[in-house]
Amino acid sequence: MNLYLFDPMSLIAPDLGLVFWTTLIFVLFWTLASKFAFKPIGEAIKKRSDSIADALSAAEKAKDEIKLLQNDNENLLKQAREERAAMLKDAKEAKEAIIAEAQAKAAKMKDEAIGEIEKQKVTAIADVRSKLSQEVSKMALEIAEKVLEKELDSTKDHQNLVNSLVDKFKLN
Amino acid sequence: MRQIVLVFLLFISANTFAQDTTVVNHASSHEVAVEKLDNIYGEVSHTESAEEESPVDVIMNHVADANIYHIATINGKHITFGLPCILWRNNKLSVFSSSRFHHEEVVDGFTLDHHTGKVVDAATGKRSSDLLSYFGATDSSKFIDFSITKNVFTMLLGVLLLTIAFSMVVRSYKRGANVAPKGFQALFEPIFLYIYEDVIKQNLGKKADKYAPYLLSLFFFILIINLIGLIPFFPGGANASGNISFTAVLAICTFLVITLNGNKHYWHHIFAMPGVPKWVLIILTPVEIAGMFVKPFALAMRLFGNITSGHVVILSLVSLIFILGKNGESLGGAFAGSAMAVPFVLFMSALELLVAFLQAYIFTLLSAIFISSAVAEDEHH
C-alpha cells in the first residue's frame, strides 16, 4: 500500500533529461570557464605574485647595495678625515717652516742691516772726522788769516774781531 | 589535523541525514492533511482535490524535480513560473511552456501531475522513461523529458551568475598585475586561491595546472547551485545539487578524468598490487576494480544525501507549524510550532550555508585526491 502521493523512485532514479542537461551545462561551463576565467585569473595572480617576489628581492638587493654604499661612504669619510688631518699637519709644518725661514731671513737681514749701518756709521764718522778736521784746520787758517789782517788795529779791536769771528764760526 | 576535522564533519553530516529520516517518519505517522503547506511551500496542488497530502508528500515533492516553478498561492490562486517543456516521443519533439497546463488539461498528449509538478503521459499517467526503459519498452506512452525543469533552470541561473561574477573578476585582474584586489575580486580571490593552493596544488603538486580548471569548475559549479538551493523563494529553492542525476554526472566526470588519465602505476595497483602474494590478488583485484566505481559513487551519494537532507530537515521543521497548528484550526498550536520551528530553521539554514561550502569543498578535495592517486608517479620503486 502506498501511503504517499510522491514517487519514491523519482528521488533516487536518475532522470535522463536532467542527466543530459547537467552534462551539457557542466561541460560547457568547464570548457568556457577554463579558457575565459581560470586561465586569465591564474595567470594574473601568478604574474602578480611573481612581481611581488621580484619587488621584494629587488628591495632586498637595494638594501644590501645601500649598506655597501654606506660602508663606502664611511670609508671615504674616514679617508677624507685622515687626509684632512694630514693636510692640516702638513700645512702647520709648512707654516712653521715658512715662519722659521722668514724669521731667519729677517734676522739675517737685520744683522746685515746693522752691519751695514755700523759700517756706514764708521765710514760716516770717519768722513765727518776728516772733513771736520779739514774744516777746523781751514777755519783756523782763516781765523789766523783774519787775525793777521786786523793785527794793526787796537788790541781792543783785535779782541772784538776774534770774538766776532768766533761767533760767526759758532753760528756756522 | 585537517583530515580529522574533515572526518568529524563527515560524521556530523551522516548524523543529520540519519536524523532526517526519523523526522520524516515521525511526521508521516501523523498522516495529517496539510494542504495549507502547499500554499506556502512547494508544490502545485489541487485544492479541490479529494486526495489528502501529508507533509511527507509536500517535502518529497519539493526536493524532487518539477516542470513548473511554483512561486506562491494567494487565496487558492497559484502563481507559477512556466518552464519550457521539451518532450521526445515517437521521434517527435513537443515544445511548449508548462504554464499552458493552467488552461489546458492535456497538451500534445501530456498532462501535468499537480502533486509532483512533473509532466506525465495523459493517458497512462506515467512519468518519463529512463534510457533503458525507453529503448526496452514497446508501449507508445513512453517518452523522454528534456524539459528545462526547476533543476535545469537553477543550473542555468547558476552558470549565468558565475559568468557575471567571473567576467567582473577577470576585468578586475586586467587592471594590471600590481594592483591589490578590491571589491568582488577581493572576495573571490581567497576562495580561488584556497582551492587552488590548498586543495589542488597540495594533492597534485606539479600536475596541478593540468587538473585545476576541472576541479575549480567543479567547486564553483557545486557551490553556486548549493547556494541558490538555499534561497527559500523564487528563483531559488530548487534541490538541484541534491538530485542524484546532477551528482551522478559530476561523479562520472571525475571518474572519466581519473580513468582516462590513470597512469601505468594506477592500473598496476588495480590489477596486480605490487608486494602482495599472488593468491591474495584473487581477492584484492576485484576489490580494487570495485573501488574504481565505489569512489565516484560515494562522491555522488555524499553530495546528494547532504544537500537533500538539509532541504528535508528545514521543510520538516517548517511543517511543524502546520502540524501543530492543525492547518490553521489551532492558532495556539501554530504559535507553539512557530516558536519551535523558527529558531531551529534559523540554525539549520546557517548550518546549510556551511554545508553548501563544505560539500563543494569535499567533492573537489576528494576528486583531487582520487585524481592524484591515479596520476602520481610511484615513489616506492
Coordinates of C-alpha atoms in Angstrom, one line a residue:
Chain A
M1 CA 0.0 0.0 0.0
N2 CA 1.4 3.3 -1.0
L3 CA 0.6 5.8 1.7
Y4 CA 2.2 8.7 -0.1
L5 CA 1.4 10.6 -3.3
F6 CA 5.0 11.1 -4.2
D7 CA 7.0 8.6 -6.2
P8 CA 9.9 7.4 -4.1
M9 CA 11.8 6.3 -7.1
S10 CA 11.8 9.8 -8.5
L11 CA 14.2 10.8 -5.8
I12 CA 16.9 8.1 -6.5
A13 CA 16.3 7.2 -10.1
P14 CA 18.5 9.3 -12.4
D15 CA 16.4 11.3 -14.8
L16 CA 17.6 11.2 -18.4
G17 CA 16.7 14.8 -19.2
L18 CA 18.4 16.1 -16.2
V19 CA 21.5 14.0 -16.8
F20 CA 21.6 15.4 -20.4
W21 CA 21.2 19.0 -19.3
T22 CA 23.6 18.7 -16.4
T23 CA 26.3 17.1 -18.7
L24 CA 25.8 19.8 -21.3
I25 CA 25.8 22.7 -18.9
F26 CA 28.7 21.4 -16.8
V27 CA 30.9 20.5 -19.7
L28 CA 30.2 23.9 -21.4
F29 CA 30.9 25.7 -18.1
W30 CA 34.1 23.7 -17.6
T31 CA 35.3 24.5 -21.1
L32 CA 34.4 28.1 -21.1
A33 CA 35.4 28.9 -17.5
S34 CA 38.8 27.2 -18.0
K35 CA 39.5 29.3 -21.0
F36 CA 38.0 32.6 -20.2
A37 CA 38.1 32.7 -16.4
F38 CA 40.5 30.4 -14.6
K39 CA 43.4 30.7 -17.1
P40 CA 43.5 34.6 -17.2
I41 CA 42.8 34.7 -13.4
G42 CA 45.5 32.2 -12.7
E43 CA 48.0 34.0 -14.9
A44 CA 47.2 37.3 -13.4
I45 CA 47.6 36.0 -9.9
K46 CA 50.9 34.3 -10.9
K47 CA 52.1 37.5 -12.6
R48 CA 51.3 39.5 -9.5
S49 CA 52.9 37.1 -7.1
D50 CA 56.0 37.0 -9.3
S51 CA 56.1 40.8 -9.5
I52 CA 55.7 40.9 -5.7
A53 CA 58.5 38.4 -5.3
D54 CA 60.7 40.4 -7.7
A55 CA 59.9 43.6 -5.9
L56 CA 60.8 42.0 -2.6
S57 CA 64.1 40.6 -3.9
A58 CA 64.9 43.9 -5.6
A59 CA 64.2 45.7 -2.3
E60 CA 66.5 43.2 -0.5
K61 CA 69.2 43.8 -3.1
A62 CA 68.8 47.5 -2.9
K63 CA 69.1 47.3 0.9
D64 CA 72.3 45.4 0.5
E65 CA 73.6 47.9 -2.0
I66 CA 72.7 50.8 0.3
K67 CA 74.6 49.0 3.1
L68 CA 77.6 48.6 0.8
L69 CA 77.3 52.3 -0.3
Q70 CA 77.1 53.3 3.3
N71 CA 80.2 51.3 4.1
D72 CA 81.9 53.0 1.1
N73 CA 80.7 56.4 2.3
E74 CA 82.0 55.7 5.8
N75 CA 85.4 54.6 4.4
L76 CA 85.5 57.7 2.2
L77 CA 84.6 59.9 5.1
K78 CA 87.3 58.3 7.2
Q79 CA 89.8 58.6 4.5
A80 CA 88.8 62.2 3.9
R81 CA 89.2 62.9 7.6
E82 CA 92.6 61.4 7.7
E83 CA 93.6 63.3 4.6
R84 CA 92.4 66.5 6.1
A85 CA 94.3 65.8 9.3
A86 CA 97.4 65.0 7.3
M87 CA 96.9 68.2 5.2
L88 CA 96.4 70.2 8.3
K89 CA 99.5 68.8 9.8
D90 CA 101.5 69.4 6.6
A91 CA 100.2 73.0 6.5
K92 CA 101.1 73.6 10.0
E93 CA 104.5 72.3 9.4
A94 CA 104.9 74.3 6.3
K95 CA 103.7 77.4 8.1
E96 CA 106.2 76.8 10.9
A97 CA 108.9 76.2 8.4
I98 CA 108.0 79.4 6.5
I99 CA 107.8 81.4 9.6
A100 CA 111.1 80.0 10.8
E101 CA 112.7 80.7 7.5
A102 CA 111.2 84.2 7.4
Q103 CA 112.4 84.8 10.9
A104 CA 115.8 83.6 10.0
K105 CA 115.9 85.7 6.9
A106 CA 114.7 88.7 8.8
A107 CA 117.3 88.1 11.5
K108 CA 119.9 87.8 8.8
M109 CA 118.7 90.9 7.1
K110 CA 118.6 92.8 10.3
D111 CA 122.1 91.6 11.1
E112 CA 123.2 92.7 7.7
A113 CA 121.5 95.9 8.0
I114 CA 123.0 96.5 11.4
G115 CA 126.4 95.6 10.0
E116 CA 125.9 97.9 7.1
I117 CA 124.7 100.7 9.3
E118 CA 127.7 100.2 11.6
K119 CA 129.9 100.2 8.6
Q120 CA 128.2 103.3 7.2
K121 CA 128.4 104.9 10.6
V122 CA 132.0 104.2 10.9
T123 CA 132.6 105.5 7.4
A124 CA 130.5 108.5 8.1
I125 CA 132.1 109.3 11.3
A126 CA 135.5 108.8 9.7
D127 CA 134.4 111.0 6.9
V128 CA 133.0 113.6 9.2
R129 CA 136.1 113.5 11.3
S130 CA 138.3 114.0 8.4
K131 CA 136.1 116.7 7.0
L132 CA 135.8 118.4 10.4
S133 CA 139.5 118.3 10.9
Q134 CA 139.9 119.8 7.4
E135 CA 137.3 122.3 8.2
V136 CA 138.8 123.1 11.6
S137 CA 142.2 123.5 10.1
K138 CA 140.8 125.6 7.3
M139 CA 138.8 127.6 9.8
A140 CA 141.9 128.0 11.9
L141 CA 143.8 129.2 8.9
E142 CA 141.0 131.6 8.0
I143 CA 140.8 132.8 11.6
A144 CA 144.5 133.2 11.6
E145 CA 144.4 135.0 8.3
K146 CA 141.7 137.4 9.5
V147 CA 143.6 137.9 12.7
L148 CA 146.6 138.7 10.8
E149 CA 144.8 141.2 8.6
K150 CA 143.4 143.2 11.6
E151 CA 146.6 142.9 13.7
L152 CA 147.5 146.5 13.5
D153 CA 144.3 147.8 15.0
S154 CA 143.9 148.3 18.6
T155 CA 144.1 145.5 21.0
K156 CA 140.5 146.2 21.7
D157 CA 139.6 145.8 18.1
H158 CA 141.6 142.7 17.9
Q159 CA 139.8 141.3 20.8
N160 CA 136.4 142.2 19.1
L161 CA 137.4 140.7 15.8
V162 CA 138.4 137.5 17.4
N163 CA 135.1 137.4 19.2
S164 CA 133.0 138.2 16.1
L165 CA 134.8 135.5 14.2
V166 CA 134.3 133.0 16.9
D167 CA 130.6 134.0 17.0
K168 CA 130.4 133.7 13.3
F169 CA 132.1 130.4 13.4
K170 CA 129.7 129.3 16.1
L171 CA 126.8 130.3 14.0
N172 CA 128.0 128.2 11.3
Chain B
M1 CA 44.8 17.8 11.6
R2 CA 42.6 18.9 8.7
Q3 CA 41.9 15.3 8.0
I4 CA 40.5 14.8 11.5
V5 CA 38.2 17.8 11.1
L6 CA 37.1 16.5 7.8
V7 CA 36.2 13.1 9.1
F8 CA 34.4 14.7 12.0
L9 CA 32.4 16.9 9.7
L10 CA 31.5 13.9 7.5
F11 CA 30.2 12.2 10.6
I12 CA 28.1 15.2 11.5
S13 CA 26.6 15.2 8.0
A14 CA 25.9 11.5 8.3
N15 CA 24.2 12.0 11.6
T16 CA 22.0 14.8 10.3
F17 CA 21.0 12.6 7.5
A18 CA 20.0 9.8 9.9
Q19 CA 18.0 12.3 11.9
D20 CA 16.2 13.5 8.9
T21 CA 14.7 10.1 8.2
T22 CA 13.4 9.9 11.7
V23 CA 11.9 13.3 11.4
V24 CA 10.2 12.3 8.2
N25 CA 8.9 9.1 9.6
H26 CA 7.7 10.8 12.7
A27 CA 5.9 13.4 10.6
S28 CA 4.4 10.7 8.4
S29 CA 2.9 8.9 11.4
H30 CA 0.7 11.9 11.9
E31 CA -0.8 11.5 8.5
V32 CA -2.4 14.8 8.8
A33 CA -3.6 16.5 5.8
V34 CA -1.6 19.6 5.4
E35 CA -2.9 21.3 2.3
K36 CA -2.1 24.7 3.6
L37 CA 1.5 23.7 3.5
D38 CA 1.4 23.6 -0.3
N39 CA 0.2 27.1 -0.4
I40 CA 3.5 28.3 1.0
Y41 CA 6.0 25.6 0.4
G42 CA 6.4 23.9 -2.8
E43 CA 4.0 22.1 -5.0
V44 CA 1.1 22.9 -7.2
S45 CA -1.8 21.2 -5.8
H46 CA -5.5 20.8 -6.5
T47 CA -7.2 22.5 -3.6
E48 CA -10.4 21.0 -4.8
S49 CA -8.7 17.5 -4.9
A50 CA -10.2 15.0 -2.5
E51 CA -6.8 13.4 -2.1
E52 CA -5.0 14.3 1.1
E53 CA -1.4 15.3 1.0
S54 CA 0.8 14.6 4.0
P55 CA 3.8 16.8 4.9
V56 CA 5.9 13.9 3.6
D57 CA 4.5 14.3 0.1
V58 CA 4.9 18.0 0.2
I59 CA 8.5 17.7 1.3
M60 CA 9.4 14.9 -1.0
N61 CA 7.8 16.6 -3.9
H62 CA 9.7 19.7 -3.1
V63 CA 13.1 18.1 -3.1
A64 CA 12.3 16.3 -6.3
D65 CA 12.4 18.0 -9.7
A66 CA 9.4 19.7 -11.3
N67 CA 8.4 21.0 -14.7
I68 CA 6.8 24.1 -13.2
Y69 CA 8.1 26.7 -10.8
H70 CA 5.6 27.3 -8.1
I71 CA 6.1 30.7 -6.6
A72 CA 3.2 31.2 -4.2
T73 CA -0.5 30.6 -3.8
I74 CA -2.7 33.5 -2.7
N75 CA -6.4 32.7 -2.0
G76 CA -6.2 29.5 -3.8
K77 CA -4.7 31.1 -6.9
H78 CA -1.4 29.6 -7.9
I79 CA 1.3 32.0 -9.0
T80 CA 3.7 29.9 -11.1
F81 CA 6.6 30.4 -13.5
G82 CA 6.1 28.4 -16.6
L83 CA 9.2 26.5 -17.7
P84 CA 9.8 25.2 -21.2
C85 CA 8.7 21.5 -21.8
I86 CA 10.8 19.7 -24.3
L87 CA 9.4 16.2 -24.7
W88 CA 10.6 13.5 -27.1
R89 CA 8.1 10.8 -28.0
N90 CA 8.0 8.5 -31.1
N91 CA 10.7 10.6 -32.8
K92 CA 8.6 13.7 -32.4
L93 CA 9.6 16.7 -30.3
S94 CA 6.9 18.6 -28.4
V95 CA 8.0 22.0 -27.1
F96 CA 5.6 24.2 -25.1
S97 CA 5.5 26.2 -21.9
S98 CA 4.3 24.4 -18.8
S99 CA 2.1 27.4 -18.0
R100 CA -0.2 26.1 -20.7
F101 CA -1.4 23.4 -18.2
H102 CA -3.2 26.2 -16.3
H103 CA -5.8 26.4 -19.0
E104 CA -5.5 23.1 -20.8
E105 CA -5.7 19.7 -19.2
V106 CA -3.8 17.9 -22.0
V107 CA -1.2 19.3 -24.3
D108 CA 0.2 17.1 -27.1
G109 CA -0.9 14.0 -25.2
F110 CA 0.8 15.2 -22.0
T111 CA -0.6 16.4 -18.7
L112 CA 0.9 17.9 -15.6
D113 CA 0.7 15.8 -12.3
H114 CA -0.3 18.6 -10.0
H115 CA 1.1 16.8 -7.0
T116 CA 4.6 16.3 -8.2
G117 CA 4.7 19.1 -10.8
K118 CA 6.0 16.6 -13.3
V119 CA 4.8 16.2 -16.9
V120 CA 3.3 12.7 -17.4
D121 CA 1.6 10.8 -20.2
A122 CA -2.0 12.0 -20.3
A123 CA -3.4 8.5 -21.0
T124 CA -1.5 6.4 -18.5
G125 CA -0.2 9.0 -16.0
K126 CA 3.3 7.5 -16.4
R127 CA 6.4 9.6 -15.9
S128 CA 9.2 10.0 -18.5
S129 CA 11.3 6.9 -19.0
D130 CA 14.9 6.5 -18.4
L131 CA 17.2 5.5 -21.2
L132 CA 17.0 1.7 -20.6
S133 CA 13.2 1.5 -20.3
Y134 CA 12.8 3.9 -23.3
F135 CA 14.6 1.5 -25.6
G136 CA 13.4 -1.6 -23.9
A137 CA 9.7 -0.8 -23.6
T138 CA 7.4 -1.1 -26.5
D139 CA 4.3 0.8 -25.3
S140 CA 3.6 4.1 -27.1
S141 CA 3.2 6.0 -23.8
K142 CA 6.9 6.1 -23.2
F143 CA 8.7 9.5 -23.7
I144 CA 11.9 11.3 -22.6
D145 CA 11.7 14.6 -20.8
F146 CA 14.3 17.0 -21.9
S147 CA 12.5 19.9 -20.4
I148 CA 14.1 22.9 -18.7
T149 CA 12.9 21.8 -15.3
K150 CA 13.4 23.6 -12.0
N151 CA 16.8 22.0 -11.6
V152 CA 17.9 22.8 -15.1
F153 CA 16.7 26.3 -14.6
T154 CA 18.7 26.5 -11.4
M155 CA 21.8 25.3 -13.2
L156 CA 21.4 27.8 -16.0
L157 CA 20.9 30.6 -13.4
G158 CA 24.0 29.4 -11.5
V159 CA 26.1 29.4 -14.7
L160 CA 24.7 32.9 -15.5
L161 CA 25.6 34.2 -12.1
L162 CA 29.1 32.6 -12.3
T163 CA 29.6 34.1 -15.8
I164 CA 28.7 37.6 -14.5
A165 CA 31.0 37.1 -11.4
F166 CA 33.9 35.7 -13.4
S167 CA 33.7 38.4 -16.0
M168 CA 33.8 41.0 -13.2
V169 CA 36.7 39.3 -11.6
V170 CA 38.6 38.9 -14.9
R171 CA 38.1 42.5 -15.7
S172 CA 39.4 43.5 -12.3
Y173 CA 42.6 41.4 -12.9
K174 CA 43.0 43.2 -16.3
R175 CA 43.6 46.4 -14.4
G176 CA 47.2 45.4 -14.0
A177 CA 49.5 42.9 -12.3
N178 CA 50.5 45.2 -9.4
V179 CA 47.1 46.3 -8.3
A180 CA 45.8 45.0 -4.9
P181 CA 42.5 43.1 -5.3
K182 CA 39.4 45.1 -4.3
G183 CA 35.6 44.7 -4.2
F184 CA 34.2 41.5 -5.5
Q185 CA 37.7 40.4 -6.6
A186 CA 38.8 40.5 -3.0
L187 CA 36.0 38.1 -2.0
F188 CA 36.7 35.8 -4.9
E189 CA 40.5 35.6 -4.7
P190 CA 40.9 34.0 -1.3
I191 CA 38.3 31.3 -2.2
F192 CA 40.0 30.7 -5.6
L193 CA 43.5 30.6 -4.0
Y194 CA 42.4 28.4 -1.2
I195 CA 41.0 25.8 -3.6
Y196 CA 43.9 26.2 -5.9
E197 CA 46.7 26.2 -3.4
D198 CA 45.4 24.1 -0.5
V199 CA 43.3 21.6 -2.4
I200 CA 44.6 21.2 -5.9
K201 CA 48.3 22.0 -5.5
Q202 CA 48.6 20.2 -2.2
N203 CA 47.4 17.0 -3.8
L204 CA 48.5 17.2 -7.4
G205 CA 51.8 19.0 -7.0
K206 CA 53.5 19.6 -10.3
K207 CA 50.4 18.3 -12.2
A208 CA 48.1 20.8 -10.5
D209 CA 47.8 23.1 -13.5
K210 CA 46.5 20.4 -15.8
Y211 CA 43.6 19.5 -13.5
A212 CA 43.0 22.9 -11.9
P213 CA 40.4 24.0 -14.5
Y214 CA 38.3 20.9 -13.9
L215 CA 38.5 21.0 -10.2
L216 CA 37.8 24.7 -10.0
S217 CA 34.9 24.4 -12.3
L218 CA 33.6 21.6 -10.2
F219 CA 33.9 23.6 -7.0
F220 CA 32.3 26.8 -8.2
F221 CA 29.5 24.9 -10.0
I222 CA 28.5 22.9 -7.0
L223 CA 28.9 25.9 -4.7
I224 CA 26.7 28.2 -6.6
I225 CA 24.0 25.6 -7.1
N226 CA 24.1 24.7 -3.4
L227 CA 23.7 28.4 -2.5
I228 CA 20.9 29.0 -4.9
G229 CA 19.1 26.0 -3.4
L230 CA 19.3 27.7 0.0
I231 CA 17.2 30.7 -1.2
P232 CA 13.7 29.8 0.0
F233 CA 11.8 31.7 -2.7
F234 CA 11.9 32.1 -6.5
P235 CA 14.3 31.8 -8.3
G236 CA 16.0 29.7 -5.6
G237 CA 14.8 26.7 -3.6
A238 CA 15.3 24.0 -6.1
N239 CA 17.2 21.0 -4.9
A240 CA 19.4 20.7 -7.9
S241 CA 22.7 19.7 -6.2
G242 CA 20.6 17.3 -4.0
N243 CA 19.4 15.5 -7.1
I244 CA 21.0 12.1 -7.9
S245 CA 21.2 12.9 -11.6
F246 CA 23.2 16.0 -11.0
T247 CA 25.6 14.5 -8.6
A248 CA 26.0 11.4 -10.7
V249 CA 27.0 13.4 -13.7
L250 CA 29.7 15.2 -11.8
A251 CA 30.9 12.0 -10.2
I252 CA 31.1 10.4 -13.7
C253 CA 33.1 13.3 -14.9
T254 CA 35.6 12.7 -12.0
F255 CA 35.5 9.0 -12.9
L256 CA 36.3 9.8 -16.5
V257 CA 39.1 12.2 -15.6
I258 CA 40.6 9.5 -13.3
T259 CA 40.2 6.6 -15.7
L260 CA 41.4 8.4 -18.8
N261 CA 44.4 9.9 -17.1
G262 CA 45.3 6.9 -14.9
N263 CA 49.0 6.0 -15.5
K264 CA 50.6 2.6 -15.6
H265 CA 51.2 2.6 -11.8
Y266 CA 47.5 3.2 -11.2
W267 CA 46.4 0.2 -13.4
H268 CA 49.3 -1.8 -12.0
H269 CA 48.0 -1.2 -8.5
I270 CA 44.5 -2.2 -9.5
F271 CA 45.2 -5.4 -11.4
A272 CA 48.4 -6.6 -9.8
M273 CA 49.1 -4.8 -6.5
P274 CA 52.8 -5.0 -6.0
G275 CA 54.3 -6.6 -2.9
V276 CA 51.3 -8.9 -2.4
P277 CA 51.3 -12.7 -2.7
K278 CA 49.7 -13.9 -6.0
W279 CA 46.8 -15.7 -4.4
V280 CA 45.7 -12.6 -2.5
L281 CA 45.3 -10.9 -5.8
I282 CA 42.3 -13.1 -6.4
I283 CA 40.5 -11.2 -3.7
L284 CA 42.3 -7.9 -4.0
T285 CA 41.8 -7.3 -7.7
P286 CA 38.0 -7.5 -7.6
V287 CA 38.0 -5.2 -4.6
E288 CA 40.3 -2.7 -6.4
I289 CA 38.1 -2.8 -9.5
A290 CA 35.0 -2.2 -7.4
G291 CA 36.9 0.6 -5.7
M292 CA 37.2 2.4 -9.1
F293 CA 33.4 2.7 -9.2
V294 CA 32.8 3.0 -5.5
K295 CA 34.8 6.2 -5.2
P296 CA 32.7 8.2 -7.7
F297 CA 29.5 6.5 -6.4
A298 CA 30.4 7.7 -2.9
L299 CA 31.0 11.2 -4.2
A300 CA 27.6 11.3 -5.8
M301 CA 25.8 9.8 -2.8
R302 CA 27.5 12.1 -0.4
L303 CA 26.5 15.3 -2.2
F304 CA 23.0 14.0 -2.9
G305 CA 22.5 12.9 0.7
N306 CA 23.8 16.0 2.4
I307 CA 22.0 18.6 0.3
T308 CA 18.7 16.7 0.2
S309 CA 18.8 16.1 3.9
G310 CA 19.3 19.8 4.5
H311 CA 16.3 20.6 2.5
V312 CA 14.3 17.9 4.2
V313 CA 15.2 19.0 7.7
I314 CA 14.3 22.6 7.0
L315 CA 11.0 21.7 5.4
S316 CA 10.2 19.2 8.2
L317 CA 10.8 21.9 10.8
V318 CA 8.6 24.3 8.9
S319 CA 5.9 21.6 8.6
L320 CA 5.8 21.5 12.4
I321 CA 4.0 24.8 12.3
F322 CA 1.2 23.3 10.2
I323 CA 1.1 20.0 12.0
L324 CA 0.8 21.6 15.4
G325 CA -1.5 24.4 14.1
K326 CA -3.7 21.7 12.5
N327 CA -3.7 23.7 9.3
G328 CA -4.9 26.9 10.8
E329 CA -7.6 25.4 13.0
S330 CA -5.4 25.8 16.1
L331 CA -3.9 29.2 16.4
G332 CA -2.1 28.3 19.7
G333 CA -0.6 25.2 18.1
A334 CA 0.6 27.2 15.2
F335 CA 2.3 29.7 17.6
A336 CA 3.9 26.8 19.5
G337 CA 5.0 25.3 16.3
S338 CA 6.5 28.6 15.1
A339 CA 8.2 29.1 18.4
M340 CA 9.9 25.8 17.9
A341 CA 10.5 25.9 14.2
V342 CA 11.8 29.4 13.8
P343 CA 15.0 29.0 15.9
F344 CA 15.6 25.6 14.5
V345 CA 15.1 26.6 10.9
L346 CA 17.4 29.6 11.6
F347 CA 20.0 27.3 13.0
M348 CA 19.6 24.8 10.2
S349 CA 19.8 27.5 7.5
A350 CA 23.1 28.7 9.0
L351 CA 24.3 25.1 9.1
E352 CA 23.3 24.6 5.5
L353 CA 25.2 27.6 4.5
L354 CA 28.3 25.9 5.9
V355 CA 27.3 22.6 4.3
A356 CA 27.0 24.3 0.9
F357 CA 30.6 25.4 1.1
L358 CA 31.7 22.2 2.8
Q359 CA 30.2 19.8 0.3
A360 CA 31.5 21.7 -2.6
Y361 CA 34.9 21.6 -0.9
I362 CA 34.7 17.9 -0.1
F363 CA 33.7 16.9 -3.6
T364 CA 36.6 18.9 -5.0
L365 CA 39.1 17.7 -2.4
L366 CA 38.2 14.0 -2.9
S367 CA 38.2 14.4 -6.6
A368 CA 41.7 15.9 -6.3
I369 CA 42.8 13.1 -4.1
F370 CA 41.4 10.4 -6.4
I371 CA 43.0 12.1 -9.4
S372 CA 46.3 12.5 -7.7
S373 CA 46.4 8.8 -6.7
A374 CA 45.8 7.9 -10.4
V375 CA 48.3 10.2 -11.9
A376 CA 51.0 10.3 -9.2
E377 CA 54.4 8.9 -10.1
D378 CA 55.2 5.9 -7.9
E379 CA 57.7 6.7 -5.3
H380 CA 58.2 3.2 -3.9
H381 CA 60.3 2.0 -6.7

